[in-house]
mmCIF file of C-alpha atoms in Angstrom:
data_model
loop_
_atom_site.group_PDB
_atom_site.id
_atom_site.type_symbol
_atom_site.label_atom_id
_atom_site.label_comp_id
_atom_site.label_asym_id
_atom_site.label_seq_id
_atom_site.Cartn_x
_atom_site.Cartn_y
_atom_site.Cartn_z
ATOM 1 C CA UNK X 224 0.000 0.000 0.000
ATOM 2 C CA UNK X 225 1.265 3.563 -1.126
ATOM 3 C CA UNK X 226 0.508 5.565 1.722
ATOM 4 C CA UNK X 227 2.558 8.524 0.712
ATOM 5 C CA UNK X 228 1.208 7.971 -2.597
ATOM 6 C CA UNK X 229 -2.056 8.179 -1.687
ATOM 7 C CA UNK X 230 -2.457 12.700 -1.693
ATOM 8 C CA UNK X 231 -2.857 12.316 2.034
ATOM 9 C CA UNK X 232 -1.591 15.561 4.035
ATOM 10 C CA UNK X 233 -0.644 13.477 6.664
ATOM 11 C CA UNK X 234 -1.254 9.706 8.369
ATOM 12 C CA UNK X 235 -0.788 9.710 12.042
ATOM 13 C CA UNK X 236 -0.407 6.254 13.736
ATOM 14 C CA UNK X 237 -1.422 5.879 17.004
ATOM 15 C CA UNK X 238 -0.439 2.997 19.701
ATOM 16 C CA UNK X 239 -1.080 3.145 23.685
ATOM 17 C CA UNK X 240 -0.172 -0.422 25.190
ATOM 18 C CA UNK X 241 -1.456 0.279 28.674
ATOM 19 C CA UNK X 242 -4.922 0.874 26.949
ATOM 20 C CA UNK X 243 -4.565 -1.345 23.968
ATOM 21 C CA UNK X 244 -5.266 1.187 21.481
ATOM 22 C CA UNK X 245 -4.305 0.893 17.997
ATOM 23 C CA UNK X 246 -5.585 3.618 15.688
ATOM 24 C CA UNK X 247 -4.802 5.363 12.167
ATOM 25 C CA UNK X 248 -5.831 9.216 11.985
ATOM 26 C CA UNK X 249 -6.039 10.052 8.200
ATOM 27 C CA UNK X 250 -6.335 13.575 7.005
ATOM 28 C CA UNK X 251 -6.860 13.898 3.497
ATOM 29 C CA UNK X 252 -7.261 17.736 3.026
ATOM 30 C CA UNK X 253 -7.631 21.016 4.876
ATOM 31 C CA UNK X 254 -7.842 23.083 2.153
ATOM 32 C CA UNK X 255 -11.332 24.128 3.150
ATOM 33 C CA UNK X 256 -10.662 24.056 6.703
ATOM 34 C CA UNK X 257 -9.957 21.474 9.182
ATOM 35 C CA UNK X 258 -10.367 18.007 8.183
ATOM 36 C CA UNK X 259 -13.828 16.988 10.118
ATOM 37 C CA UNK X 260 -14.442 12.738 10.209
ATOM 38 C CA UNK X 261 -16.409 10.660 12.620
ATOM 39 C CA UNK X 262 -13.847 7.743 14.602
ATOM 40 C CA UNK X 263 -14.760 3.893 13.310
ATOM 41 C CA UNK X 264 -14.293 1.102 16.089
ATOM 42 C CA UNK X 265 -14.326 -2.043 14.407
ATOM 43 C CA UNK X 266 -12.368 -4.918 13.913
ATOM 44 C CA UNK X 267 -10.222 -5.021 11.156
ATOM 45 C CA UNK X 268 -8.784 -8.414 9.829
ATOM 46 C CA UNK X 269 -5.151 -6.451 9.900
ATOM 47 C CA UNK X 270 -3.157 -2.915 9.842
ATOM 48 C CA UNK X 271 -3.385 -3.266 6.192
ATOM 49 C CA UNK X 272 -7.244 -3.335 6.042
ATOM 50 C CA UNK X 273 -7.290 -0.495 8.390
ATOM 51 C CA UNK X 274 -4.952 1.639 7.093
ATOM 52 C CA UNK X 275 -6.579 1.432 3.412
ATOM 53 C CA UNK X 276 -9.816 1.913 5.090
ATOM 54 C CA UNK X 277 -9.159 5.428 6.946
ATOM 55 C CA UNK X 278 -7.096 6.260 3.733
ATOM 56 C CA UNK X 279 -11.083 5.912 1.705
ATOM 57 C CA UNK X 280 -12.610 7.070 4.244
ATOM 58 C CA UNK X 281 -11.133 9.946 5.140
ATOM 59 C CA UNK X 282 -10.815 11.099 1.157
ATOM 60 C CA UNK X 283 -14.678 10.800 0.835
ATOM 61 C CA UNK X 284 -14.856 12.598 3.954
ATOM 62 C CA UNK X 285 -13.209 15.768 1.748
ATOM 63 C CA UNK X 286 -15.576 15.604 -0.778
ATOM 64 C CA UNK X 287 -18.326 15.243 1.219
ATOM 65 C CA UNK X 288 -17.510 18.462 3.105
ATOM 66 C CA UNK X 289 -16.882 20.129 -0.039
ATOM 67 C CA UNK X 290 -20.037 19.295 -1.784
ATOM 68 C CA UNK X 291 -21.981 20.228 1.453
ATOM 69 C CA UNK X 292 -20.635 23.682 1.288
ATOM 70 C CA UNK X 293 -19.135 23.320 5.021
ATOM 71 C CA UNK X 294 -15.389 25.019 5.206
ATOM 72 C CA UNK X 295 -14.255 21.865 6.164
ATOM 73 C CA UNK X 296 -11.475 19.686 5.031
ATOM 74 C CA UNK X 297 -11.553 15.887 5.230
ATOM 75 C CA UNK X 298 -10.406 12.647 7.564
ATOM 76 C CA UNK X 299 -11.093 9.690 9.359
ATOM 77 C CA UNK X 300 -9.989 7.748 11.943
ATOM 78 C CA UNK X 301 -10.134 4.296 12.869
ATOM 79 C CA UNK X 302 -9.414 2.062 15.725
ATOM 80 C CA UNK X 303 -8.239 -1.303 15.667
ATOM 81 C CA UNK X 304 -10.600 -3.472 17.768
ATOM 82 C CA UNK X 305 -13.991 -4.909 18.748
ATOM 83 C CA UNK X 306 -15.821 -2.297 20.613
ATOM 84 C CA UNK X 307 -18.414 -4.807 22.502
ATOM 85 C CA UNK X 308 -15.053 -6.033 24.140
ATOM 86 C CA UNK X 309 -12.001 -3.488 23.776
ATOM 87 C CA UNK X 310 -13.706 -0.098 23.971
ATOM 88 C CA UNK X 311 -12.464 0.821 27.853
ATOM 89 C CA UNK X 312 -11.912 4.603 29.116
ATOM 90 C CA UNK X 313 -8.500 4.982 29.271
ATOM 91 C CA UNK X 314 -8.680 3.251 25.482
ATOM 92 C CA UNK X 315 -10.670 6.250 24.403
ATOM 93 C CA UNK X 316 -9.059 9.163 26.917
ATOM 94 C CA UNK X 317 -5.691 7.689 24.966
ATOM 95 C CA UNK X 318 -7.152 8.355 21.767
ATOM 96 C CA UNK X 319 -8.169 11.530 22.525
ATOM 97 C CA UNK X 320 -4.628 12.704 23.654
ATOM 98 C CA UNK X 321 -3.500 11.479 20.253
ATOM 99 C CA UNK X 322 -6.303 13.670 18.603
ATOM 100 C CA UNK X 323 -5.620 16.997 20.525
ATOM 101 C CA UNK X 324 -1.538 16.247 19.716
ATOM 102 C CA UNK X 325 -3.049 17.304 16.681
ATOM 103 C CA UNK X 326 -3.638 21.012 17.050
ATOM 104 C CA UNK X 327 -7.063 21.163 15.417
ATOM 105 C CA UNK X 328 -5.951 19.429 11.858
ATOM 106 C CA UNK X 329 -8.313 16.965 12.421
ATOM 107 C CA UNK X 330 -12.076 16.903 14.667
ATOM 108 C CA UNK X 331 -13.433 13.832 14.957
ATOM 109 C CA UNK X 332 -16.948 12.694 15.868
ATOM 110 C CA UNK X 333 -18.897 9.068 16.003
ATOM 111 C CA UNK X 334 -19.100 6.741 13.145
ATOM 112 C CA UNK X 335 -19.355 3.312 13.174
ATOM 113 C CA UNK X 336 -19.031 1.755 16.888
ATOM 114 C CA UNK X 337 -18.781 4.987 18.348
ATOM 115 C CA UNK X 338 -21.431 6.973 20.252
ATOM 116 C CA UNK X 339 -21.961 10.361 21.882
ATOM 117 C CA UNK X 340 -21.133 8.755 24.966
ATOM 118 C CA UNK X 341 -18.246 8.032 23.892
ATOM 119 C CA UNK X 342 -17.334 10.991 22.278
ATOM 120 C CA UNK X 343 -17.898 12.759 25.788
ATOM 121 C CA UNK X 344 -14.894 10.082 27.193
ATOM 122 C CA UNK X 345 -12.657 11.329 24.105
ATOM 123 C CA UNK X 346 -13.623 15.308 24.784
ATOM 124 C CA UNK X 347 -12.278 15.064 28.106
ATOM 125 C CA UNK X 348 -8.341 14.450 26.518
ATOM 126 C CA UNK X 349 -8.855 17.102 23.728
ATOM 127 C CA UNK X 350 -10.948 19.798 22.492
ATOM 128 C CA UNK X 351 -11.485 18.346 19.213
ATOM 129 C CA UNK X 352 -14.256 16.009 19.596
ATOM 130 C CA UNK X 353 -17.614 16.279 18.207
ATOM 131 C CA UNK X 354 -20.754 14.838 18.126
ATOM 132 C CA UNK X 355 -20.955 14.479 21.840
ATOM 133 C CA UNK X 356 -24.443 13.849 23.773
ATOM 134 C CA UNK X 357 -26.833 16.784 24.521
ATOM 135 C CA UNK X 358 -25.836 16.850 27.970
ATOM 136 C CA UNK X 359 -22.470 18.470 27.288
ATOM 137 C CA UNK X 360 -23.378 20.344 25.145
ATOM 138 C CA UNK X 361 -23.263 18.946 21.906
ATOM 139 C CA UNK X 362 -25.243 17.932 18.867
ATOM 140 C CA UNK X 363 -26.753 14.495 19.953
ATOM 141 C CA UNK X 364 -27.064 11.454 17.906
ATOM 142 C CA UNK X 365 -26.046 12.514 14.179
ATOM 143 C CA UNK X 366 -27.995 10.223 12.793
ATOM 144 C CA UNK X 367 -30.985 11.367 12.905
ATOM 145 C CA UNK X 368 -30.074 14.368 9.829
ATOM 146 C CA UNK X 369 -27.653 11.827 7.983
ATOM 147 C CA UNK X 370 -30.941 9.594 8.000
ATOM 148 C CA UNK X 371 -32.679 12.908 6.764
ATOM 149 C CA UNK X 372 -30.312 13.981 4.249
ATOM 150 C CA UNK X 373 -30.333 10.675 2.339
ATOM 151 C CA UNK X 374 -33.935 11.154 2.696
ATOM 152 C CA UNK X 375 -33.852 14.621 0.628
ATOM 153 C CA UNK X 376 -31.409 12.971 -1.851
ATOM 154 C CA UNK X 377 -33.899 10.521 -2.563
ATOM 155 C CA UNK X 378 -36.937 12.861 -2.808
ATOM 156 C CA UNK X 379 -34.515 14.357 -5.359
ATOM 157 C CA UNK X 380 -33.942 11.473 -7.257
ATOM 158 C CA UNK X 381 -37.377 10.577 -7.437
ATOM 159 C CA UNK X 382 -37.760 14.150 -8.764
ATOM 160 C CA UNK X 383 -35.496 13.589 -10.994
ATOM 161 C CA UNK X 384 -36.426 10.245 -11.951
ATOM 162 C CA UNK X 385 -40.865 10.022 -11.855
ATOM 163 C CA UNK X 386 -41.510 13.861 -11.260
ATOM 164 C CA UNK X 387 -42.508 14.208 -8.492
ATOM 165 C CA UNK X 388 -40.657 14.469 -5.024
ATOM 166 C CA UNK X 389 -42.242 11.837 -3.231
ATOM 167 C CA UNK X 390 -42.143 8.120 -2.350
ATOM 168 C CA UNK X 391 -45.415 7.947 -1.562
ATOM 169 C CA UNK X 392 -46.672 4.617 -3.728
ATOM 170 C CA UNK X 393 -43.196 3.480 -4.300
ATOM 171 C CA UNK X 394 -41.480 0.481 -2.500
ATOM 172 C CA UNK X 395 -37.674 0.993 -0.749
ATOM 173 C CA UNK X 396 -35.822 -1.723 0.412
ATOM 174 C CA UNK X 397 -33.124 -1.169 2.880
ATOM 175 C CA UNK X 398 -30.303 -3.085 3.912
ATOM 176 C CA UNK X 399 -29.071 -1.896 7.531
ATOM 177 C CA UNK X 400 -31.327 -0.447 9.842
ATOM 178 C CA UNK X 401 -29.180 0.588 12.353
ATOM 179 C CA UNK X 402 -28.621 4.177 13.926
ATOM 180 C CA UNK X 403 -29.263 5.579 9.984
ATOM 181 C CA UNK X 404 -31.316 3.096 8.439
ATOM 182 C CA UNK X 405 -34.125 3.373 11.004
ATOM 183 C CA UNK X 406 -34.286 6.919 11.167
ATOM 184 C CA UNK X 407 -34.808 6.559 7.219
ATOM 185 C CA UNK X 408 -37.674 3.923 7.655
ATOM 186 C CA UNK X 409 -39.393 6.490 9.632
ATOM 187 C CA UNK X 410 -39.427 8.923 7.010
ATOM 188 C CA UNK X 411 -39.924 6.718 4.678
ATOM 189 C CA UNK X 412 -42.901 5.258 6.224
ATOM 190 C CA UNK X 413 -44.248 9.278 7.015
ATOM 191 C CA UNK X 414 -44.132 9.998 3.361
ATOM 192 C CA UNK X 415 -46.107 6.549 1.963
ATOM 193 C CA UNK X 416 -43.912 4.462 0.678
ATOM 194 C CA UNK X 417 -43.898 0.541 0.912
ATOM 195 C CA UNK X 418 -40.898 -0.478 2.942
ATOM 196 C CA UNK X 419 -38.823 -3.910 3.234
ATOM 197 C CA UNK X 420 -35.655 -4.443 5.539
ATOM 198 C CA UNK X 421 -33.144 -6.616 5.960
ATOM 199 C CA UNK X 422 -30.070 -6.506 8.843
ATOM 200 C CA UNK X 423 -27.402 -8.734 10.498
ATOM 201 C CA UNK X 424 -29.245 -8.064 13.615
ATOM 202 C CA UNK X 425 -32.273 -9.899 14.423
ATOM 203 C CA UNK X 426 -33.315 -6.921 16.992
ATOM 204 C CA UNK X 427 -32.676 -4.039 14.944
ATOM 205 C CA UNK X 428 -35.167 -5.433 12.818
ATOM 206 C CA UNK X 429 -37.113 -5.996 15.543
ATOM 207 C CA UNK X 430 -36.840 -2.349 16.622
ATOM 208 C CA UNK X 431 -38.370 -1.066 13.383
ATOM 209 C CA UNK X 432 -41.160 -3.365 12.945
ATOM 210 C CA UNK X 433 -42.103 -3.053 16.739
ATOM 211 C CA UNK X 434 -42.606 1.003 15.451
ATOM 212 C CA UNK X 435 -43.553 -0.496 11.886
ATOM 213 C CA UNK X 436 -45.636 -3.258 12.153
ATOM 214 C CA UNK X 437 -46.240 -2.878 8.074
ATOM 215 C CA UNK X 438 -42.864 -2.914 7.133
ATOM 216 C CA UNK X 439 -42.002 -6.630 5.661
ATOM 217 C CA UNK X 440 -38.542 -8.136 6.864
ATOM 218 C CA UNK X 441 -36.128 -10.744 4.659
ATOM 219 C CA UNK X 442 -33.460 -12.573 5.970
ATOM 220 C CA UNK X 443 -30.200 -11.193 4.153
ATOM 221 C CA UNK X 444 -28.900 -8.629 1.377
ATOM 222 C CA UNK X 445 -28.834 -11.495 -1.199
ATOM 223 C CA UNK X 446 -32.556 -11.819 -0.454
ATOM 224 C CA UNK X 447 -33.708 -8.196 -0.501
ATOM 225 C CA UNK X 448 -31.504 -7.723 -3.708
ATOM 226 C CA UNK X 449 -33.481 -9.751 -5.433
ATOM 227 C CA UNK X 450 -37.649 -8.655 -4.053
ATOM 228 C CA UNK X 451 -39.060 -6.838 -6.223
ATOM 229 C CA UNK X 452 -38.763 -2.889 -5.227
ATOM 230 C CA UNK X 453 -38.203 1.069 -6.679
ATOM 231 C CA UNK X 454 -34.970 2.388 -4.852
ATOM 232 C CA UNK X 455 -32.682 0.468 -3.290
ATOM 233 C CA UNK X 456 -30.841 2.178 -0.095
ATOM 234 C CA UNK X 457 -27.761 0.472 1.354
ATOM 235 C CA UNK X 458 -27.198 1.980 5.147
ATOM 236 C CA UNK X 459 -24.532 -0.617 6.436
ATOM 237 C CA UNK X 460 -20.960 -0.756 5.852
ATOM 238 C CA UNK X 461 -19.218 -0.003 2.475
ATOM 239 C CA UNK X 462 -18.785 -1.761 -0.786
ATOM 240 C CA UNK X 463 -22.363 -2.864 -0.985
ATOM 241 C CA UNK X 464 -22.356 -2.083 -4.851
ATOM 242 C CA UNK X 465 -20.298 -5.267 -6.141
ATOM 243 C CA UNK X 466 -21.498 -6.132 -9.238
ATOM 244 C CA UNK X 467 -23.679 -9.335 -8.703
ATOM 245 C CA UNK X 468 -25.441 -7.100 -7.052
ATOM 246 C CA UNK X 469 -25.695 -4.038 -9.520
ATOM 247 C CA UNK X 470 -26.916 -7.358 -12.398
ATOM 248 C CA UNK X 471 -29.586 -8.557 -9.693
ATOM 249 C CA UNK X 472 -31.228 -5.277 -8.470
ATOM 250 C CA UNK X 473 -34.748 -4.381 -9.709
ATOM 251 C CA UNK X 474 -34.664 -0.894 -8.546
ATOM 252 C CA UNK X 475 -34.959 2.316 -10.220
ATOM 253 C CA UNK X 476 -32.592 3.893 -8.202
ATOM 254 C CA UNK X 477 -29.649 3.740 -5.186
ATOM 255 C CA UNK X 478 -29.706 6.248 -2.741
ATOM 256 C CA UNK X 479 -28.574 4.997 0.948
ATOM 257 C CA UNK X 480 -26.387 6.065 4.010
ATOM 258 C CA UNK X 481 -23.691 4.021 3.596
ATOM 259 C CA UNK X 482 -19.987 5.087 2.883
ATOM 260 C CA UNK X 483 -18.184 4.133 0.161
ATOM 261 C CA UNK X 484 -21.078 2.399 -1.612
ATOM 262 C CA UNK X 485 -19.301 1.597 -4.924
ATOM 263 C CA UNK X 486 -16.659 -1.669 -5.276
ATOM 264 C CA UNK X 487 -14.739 -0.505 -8.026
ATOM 265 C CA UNK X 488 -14.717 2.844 -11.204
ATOM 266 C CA UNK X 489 -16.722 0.770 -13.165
ATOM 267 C CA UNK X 490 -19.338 0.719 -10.854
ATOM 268 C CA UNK X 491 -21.043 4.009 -11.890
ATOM 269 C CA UNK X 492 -21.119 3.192 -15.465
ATOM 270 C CA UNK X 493 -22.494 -0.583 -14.308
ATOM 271 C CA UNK X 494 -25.363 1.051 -13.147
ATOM 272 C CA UNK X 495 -25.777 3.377 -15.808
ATOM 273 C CA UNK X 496 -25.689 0.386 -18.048
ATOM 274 C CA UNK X 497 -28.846 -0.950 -16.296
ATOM 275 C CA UNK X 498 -30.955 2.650 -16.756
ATOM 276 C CA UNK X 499 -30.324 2.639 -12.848
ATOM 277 C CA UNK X 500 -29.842 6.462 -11.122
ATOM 278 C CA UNK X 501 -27.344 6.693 -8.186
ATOM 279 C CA UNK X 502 -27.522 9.146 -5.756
ATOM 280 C CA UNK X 503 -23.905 9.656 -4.692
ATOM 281 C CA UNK X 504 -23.259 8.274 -1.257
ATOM 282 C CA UNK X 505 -21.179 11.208 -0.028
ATOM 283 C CA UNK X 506 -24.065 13.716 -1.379
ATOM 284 C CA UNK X 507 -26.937 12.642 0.234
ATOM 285 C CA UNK X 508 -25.418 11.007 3.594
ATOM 286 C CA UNK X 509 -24.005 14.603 4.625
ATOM 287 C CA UNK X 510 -27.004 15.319 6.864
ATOM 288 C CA UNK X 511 -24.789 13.896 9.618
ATOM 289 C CA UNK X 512 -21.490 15.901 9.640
ATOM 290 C CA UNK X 513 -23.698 19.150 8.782
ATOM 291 C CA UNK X 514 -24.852 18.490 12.386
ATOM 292 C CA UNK X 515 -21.691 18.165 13.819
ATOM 293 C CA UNK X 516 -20.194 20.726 11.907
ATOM 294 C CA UNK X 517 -22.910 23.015 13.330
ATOM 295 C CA UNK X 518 -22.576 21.815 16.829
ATOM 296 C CA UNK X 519 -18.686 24.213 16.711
ATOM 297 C CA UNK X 520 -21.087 27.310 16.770
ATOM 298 C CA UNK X 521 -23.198 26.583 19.262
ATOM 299 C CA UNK X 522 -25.933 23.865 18.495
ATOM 300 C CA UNK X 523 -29.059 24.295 16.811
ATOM 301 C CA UNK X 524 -31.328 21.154 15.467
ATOM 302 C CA UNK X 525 -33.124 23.904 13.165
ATOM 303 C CA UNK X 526 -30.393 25.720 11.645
ATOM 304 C CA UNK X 527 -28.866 22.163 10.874
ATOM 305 C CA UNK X 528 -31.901 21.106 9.554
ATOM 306 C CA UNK X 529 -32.382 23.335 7.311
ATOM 307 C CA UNK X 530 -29.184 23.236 6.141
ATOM 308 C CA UNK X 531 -29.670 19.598 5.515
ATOM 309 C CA UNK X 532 -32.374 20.144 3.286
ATOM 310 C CA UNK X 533 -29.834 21.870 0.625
ATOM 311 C CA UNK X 534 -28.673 18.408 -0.324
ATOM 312 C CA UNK X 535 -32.037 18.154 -2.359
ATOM 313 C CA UNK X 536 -31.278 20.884 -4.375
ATOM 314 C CA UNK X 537 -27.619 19.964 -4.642
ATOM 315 C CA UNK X 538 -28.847 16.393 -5.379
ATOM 316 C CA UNK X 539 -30.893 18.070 -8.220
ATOM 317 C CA UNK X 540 -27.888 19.728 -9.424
ATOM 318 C CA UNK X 541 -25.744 16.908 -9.909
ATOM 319 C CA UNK X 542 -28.650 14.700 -11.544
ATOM 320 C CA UNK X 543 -28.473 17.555 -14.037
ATOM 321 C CA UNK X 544 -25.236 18.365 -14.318
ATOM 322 C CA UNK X 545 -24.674 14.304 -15.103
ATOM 323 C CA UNK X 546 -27.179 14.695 -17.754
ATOM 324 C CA UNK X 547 -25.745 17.809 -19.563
ATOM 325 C CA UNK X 548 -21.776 16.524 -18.995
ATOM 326 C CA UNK X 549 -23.467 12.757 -20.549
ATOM 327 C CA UNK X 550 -21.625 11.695 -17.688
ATOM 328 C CA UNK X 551 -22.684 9.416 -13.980
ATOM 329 C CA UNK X 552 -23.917 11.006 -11.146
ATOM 330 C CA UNK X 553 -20.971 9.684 -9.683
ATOM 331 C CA UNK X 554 -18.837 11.794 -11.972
ATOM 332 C CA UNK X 555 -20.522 15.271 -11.921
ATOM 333 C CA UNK X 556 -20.476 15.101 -7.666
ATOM 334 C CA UNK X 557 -16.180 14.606 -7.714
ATOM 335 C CA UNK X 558 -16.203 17.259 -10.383
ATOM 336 C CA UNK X 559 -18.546 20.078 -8.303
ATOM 337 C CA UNK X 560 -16.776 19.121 -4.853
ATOM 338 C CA UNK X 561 -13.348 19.444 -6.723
ATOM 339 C CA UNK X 562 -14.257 22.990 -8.367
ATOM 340 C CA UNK X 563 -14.683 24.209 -4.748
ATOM 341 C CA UNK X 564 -11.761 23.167 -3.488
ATOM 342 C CA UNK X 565 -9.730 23.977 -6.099
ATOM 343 C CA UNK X 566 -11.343 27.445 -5.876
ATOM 344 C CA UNK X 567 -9.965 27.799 -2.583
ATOM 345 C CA UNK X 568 -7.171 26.233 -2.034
ATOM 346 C CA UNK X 569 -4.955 22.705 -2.373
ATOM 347 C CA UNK X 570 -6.569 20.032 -4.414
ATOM 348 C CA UNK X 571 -4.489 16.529 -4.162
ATOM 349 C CA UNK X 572 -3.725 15.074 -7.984
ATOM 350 C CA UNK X 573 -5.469 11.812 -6.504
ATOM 351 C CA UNK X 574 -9.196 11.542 -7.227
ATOM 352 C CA UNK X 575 -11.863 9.684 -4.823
ATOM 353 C CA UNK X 576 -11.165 6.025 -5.038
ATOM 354 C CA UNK X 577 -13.941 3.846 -5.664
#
């Protein structure tokens, strides 16, 4: 792996034996500002994996920011473990020394096995952790406008796709209905459209059908791929568009919460192929770090909301700027987040690997 290669400003590794931590702080670029990315807990089948997954991550996370009009550059972190077994305070008051050593170059927040509690154990090492829980002051559970902002990307696509803004009468299927996924259900549900879920975990499915008792359930992704529905929305981990299945998916179009939707650059044009319109993971799954973003100025669930609706009309504008350009959604999003930073400042040579 390339890691100087990669356009990275800098890669920070981070080991604390008395804790056990083992963690990679990426920052890609803070050419719009510092580089804002949530902290992934998760256990990694080596360094390797790791490394090459804050390294995506933390890229996307630039280009997110960008497109979301935040002056915000772009990074991730990640740390080595399982957090139903490793996660421990001084694990996370170590980590949190290692982000402060930082000066401000990078502010994390939650992502993946990471919570506002937890968040609140990292602020008390450094003063560059976000997304903590209301009762210190910060934003709350960021999931709620991620979940809100993929919801306004696919009102847009639906826009853009039946004409009308709506998925009232249409059926979504979504795989992962965790923290994001759920939140979307409820909207989903609010606005009229037919749902069906799938998850790894028996009780988040549970959850949702407890609050949803008309929402249908399948056992795995391979199922749900494959039952009949309008818009697919993956809201678990990344890589979720391989192409078996991109050939099996009946949908109309792919708008979901996950990062890093898309196995490989053909991916775009794979869906293209099959008269499929994808709503640009980074685009619509903003909703989240807007929030955060917002908590630095003193919180306020309104003015982040409304901020969050933007990404329809900035979901809108890449559907059209892909048609005009004869290019992928995919395509026109890199292209408008990279006009903005090169307006401003440093753009690596390295474009957003897929």
């Amino acid at each position: 792996m390339d890691v100087l290669g990669s356009g990275h400003e800098q890669v920070v590794f981070c080991s604390d034996p008395g804790s056990g931590l083992r963690a990679v702080i990426a920052v890609y670029s803070t050419a719009l500002g510092p580089a804002l990315g949530g902290t992934r807990f998760f256990p990694y089948a080596s360094e390797e994996a790791a490394v090459a997954d804050a390294l995506a991550l933390s890229t996307a996370m630039a280009y997110k920011n960008s497109l979301a009009g935040l002056d915000l550059g772009g990074g991730k972190a990640v740390i080595i473990g399982d957090p139903r077994t490793d996660k421990t305070e001084a694990l996370l008051r170590a980590y949190g020394r290692f982000v402060e050593s930082l000066g401000g170059r990078y502010l994390t927040a939650c992502d993946v096995g990471t919570y506002n509690a937890d968040l609140d154990v990292v602020a008390r090492e450094t003063r560059f952790a976000h997304g903590r829980s209301e009762a210190f002051g910060g934003c709350g559970d960021s999931s709620v406008l991620t979940a809100f902002g993929v919801f306004q990307g696919m009102r847009a696509a639906a826009q853009h796709r039946w004409g009308a803004p709506t998925l009232a009468g249409r059926t979504v299927a979504v795989a992962g209905v965790g923290k994001v996924g759920s939140h979307l259900v409820d909207r989903l549900v609010a606005d009229g459209a037919s749902v069906v879920v799938t998850d790894v975990d028996p009780a988040a499915v549970a959850r949702v059908r407890s609050r949803h008792p008309d929402v249908a359930a399948v056992a795995d992704t391979a199922t749900l791929v494959r039952t009949p529905h309008d818009v697919y929305a993956p809201c678990a981990l990344g890589g979720a568009l391989d192409d078996g299945t991109v050939a099996a998916l009946p949908a109309e179009i792919v708008c979901g919460g996950a990062n890093n939707q898309l196995a490989h650059e053909g991916t775009p044009e794979l869906l293209a192929g099959r008269g499929i319109l994808y709503a640009p993971d980074y685009l619509v799954n903003a909703g989240g770090v807007i929030q955060v973003e917002d908590e630095r100025h003193g919180f306020s669930f309104a003015r982040a909301e409304a901020k969050t609706t933007t990404i329809f009309d900035v979901a809108l504008r890449v559907f059209a700027t892909a048609d005009a350009d004869g290019v992928s959604p995919a395509v026109a999003a890199d292209r408008l987040a990279e006009e903005r930073m090169r307006s401003v400042g440093r753009l690596a040579t390295i474009r957003l690997p897929r």
